[in-house]
C-alpha positions in Angstrom: 23.8 34.3 -41.5 21.7 36.4 -39.1 18.6 35.4 -40.7 19.5 31.1 -39.8 20.3 32.9 -36.1 17.0 34.1 -36.0 14.3 30.7 -37.1 16.9 28.9 -34.7 16.2 31.1 -32.6 12.4 30.9 -32.9 12.8 27.1 -33.5 14.9 27.0 -30.3 11.9 29.0 -28.0 8.8 27.1 -29.7 10.4 23.8 -28.9 11.1 25.0 -25.4 7.6 26.6 -25.5 5.4 23.3 -26.5 8.1 21.2 -24.2 6.7 23.2 -21.4 3.7 22.6 -22.8 3.3 19.0 -23.2 5.3 18.8 -19.7 2.4 20.9 -17.8 -0.1 18.6 -19.7 1.6 15.0 -18.4 1.8 16.1 -14.6 -1.5 17.2 -14.7 -2.4 13.9 -16.6 -0.9 11.7 -13.6 -1.6 14.3 -10.8 -5.3 13.3 -11.7 -5.0 10.1 -11.8 -2.7 10.1 -8.3 -6.1 12.3 -6.9 -8.2 9.4 -8.2 -6.7 6.5 -7.2 -6.4 8.3 -3.9 -9.8 8.7 -3.9 -11.0 5.4 -4.6 -8.8 4.6 -1.8 -10.3 6.1 0.8 -13.9 6.0 -0.4 -13.4 1.7 -0.3 -11.9 2.6 3.1 -15.6 5.0 4.5 -17.8 2.2 3.1 -15.3 -0.3 4.9 -15.7 1.9 8.4 -19.4 2.2 7.7 -19.8 -1.4 7.2 -17.6 -2.5 10.0 -20.0 0.3 12.4 -23.1 -1.2 11.1 -22.3 -4.9 11.5 -21.7 -3.6 15.2 -24.5 -1.7 15.3 -26.4 -4.8 14.4 -25.9 -7.9 15.8 -28.0 -10.0 16.4 -25.9 -11.3 19.8 -24.9 -8.0 20.9 -28.7 -6.3 20.2 -30.3 -9.4 23.1 -28.1 -9.3 25.5 -28.6 -5.2 25.6 -32.7 -5.9 25.6 -32.5 -8.2 28.1 -29.6 -6.2 30.4 -31.9 -3.5 29.9 -35.5 -5.4 30.4 -33.9 -7.1 33.3 -31.9 -4.6 35.2 -31.1 -5.7 38.3 -31.1 -9.0 38.0 -28.4 -11.8 38.8 -27.9 -12.5 35.0 -26.1 -9.5 34.2 -22.7 -10.7 34.6 -24.0 -13.5 32.0 -25.5 -10.5 29.7 -22.0 -8.7 29.8 -19.9 -11.8 29.0 -22.2 -12.6 25.9 -22.0 -8.7 25.5 -18.2 -8.6 25.4 -17.7 -11.8 23.6 -19.4 -10.8 20.9 -17.6 -7.7 20.3 -13.7 -9.2 20.2 -13.1 -9.8 16.4 -14.5 -6.2 16.1 -12.1 -4.4 18.1 -9.7 -6.9 18.2 -9.5 -7.9 14.3 -9.3 -5.1 12.8 -7.8 -1.6 12.5 -9.6 0.6 13.1 -11.7 -0.3 16.3 -9.1 1.0 18.9 -11.9 -0.1 21.7 -16.2 0.0 21.8 -17.9 1.4 24.6 -21.0 1.1 25.1 -22.7 2.9 28.4 -25.3 2.6 30.1 -28.1 5.4 32.4 -27.0 4.3 35.2 -23.5 5.4 33.9 -21.8 2.4 34.1 -20.6 0.7 31.0 -18.7 -1.7 28.7 -15.6 -1.8 27.1 -14.3 -3.8 24.6 -9.7 -3.0 24.2 -8.1 0.1 26.0 -10.5 2.5 27.9 -9.0 5.3 27.7 -9.4 6.1 24.4 -12.9 7.5 25.5 -11.2 10.2 28.0 -10.9 11.8 24.3 -14.7 12.3 24.4 -17.0 14.2 25.8 -19.1 12.0 27.5 -21.8 14.4 28.1 -21.9 15.9 24.8 -21.7 12.3 23.5 -24.7 11.1 25.9 -26.7 13.5 24.5 -25.8 13.1 20.3 -26.9 9.6 21.2 -30.4 10.0 22.3 -31.4 12.9 20.2 -29.9 10.6 17.4 -33.1 8.4 17.5 -31.3 4.8 16.8 -29.4 6.3 13.9 -25.7 6.2 13.1 -23.0 9.8 14.7 -19.0 10.3 14.4 -17.8 12.7 16.6 -14.2 14.1 16.7 -12.6 13.6 19.7 -12.0 17.3 22.2 -7.9 17.7 20.9 -6.7 17.4 17.9 -6.7 14.2 16.5 -6.9 11.5 14.4 -9.6 9.5 16.3 -13.4 9.6 16.4 -16.4 7.9 17.5 -19.0 6.2 16.2 
């Protein structure tokens, strides 16, 4: 009787050990699949944001009107050029979930803001201007001065 009890205990503990190992393996595989899925979704969202920022930066209407504003400063047509820029920025600002506002700053402290202008106040504008001048036309990303989810491109 004692030998059969010992075998029963050994069999019981072996099963517990085996089930625990199987559970750990299944848990690891499930977590790996979930992390893979989440990272794929995040990568897709980041590609989407990169695509949006690239389209804004290379939009022909925006670039053309910025060129004319720069070339013909203090012109009577400045308001027309700015209106054209506002119209070109509209679909980027109000038709996607990622952009809260778009601000274009000029060297004379004038700016164009499409969306809520309160968001830009969370950033150090002098630092942004310095970094944008140093970037030579490349896209830069900057986090807000205070902790939060706001990021500027």
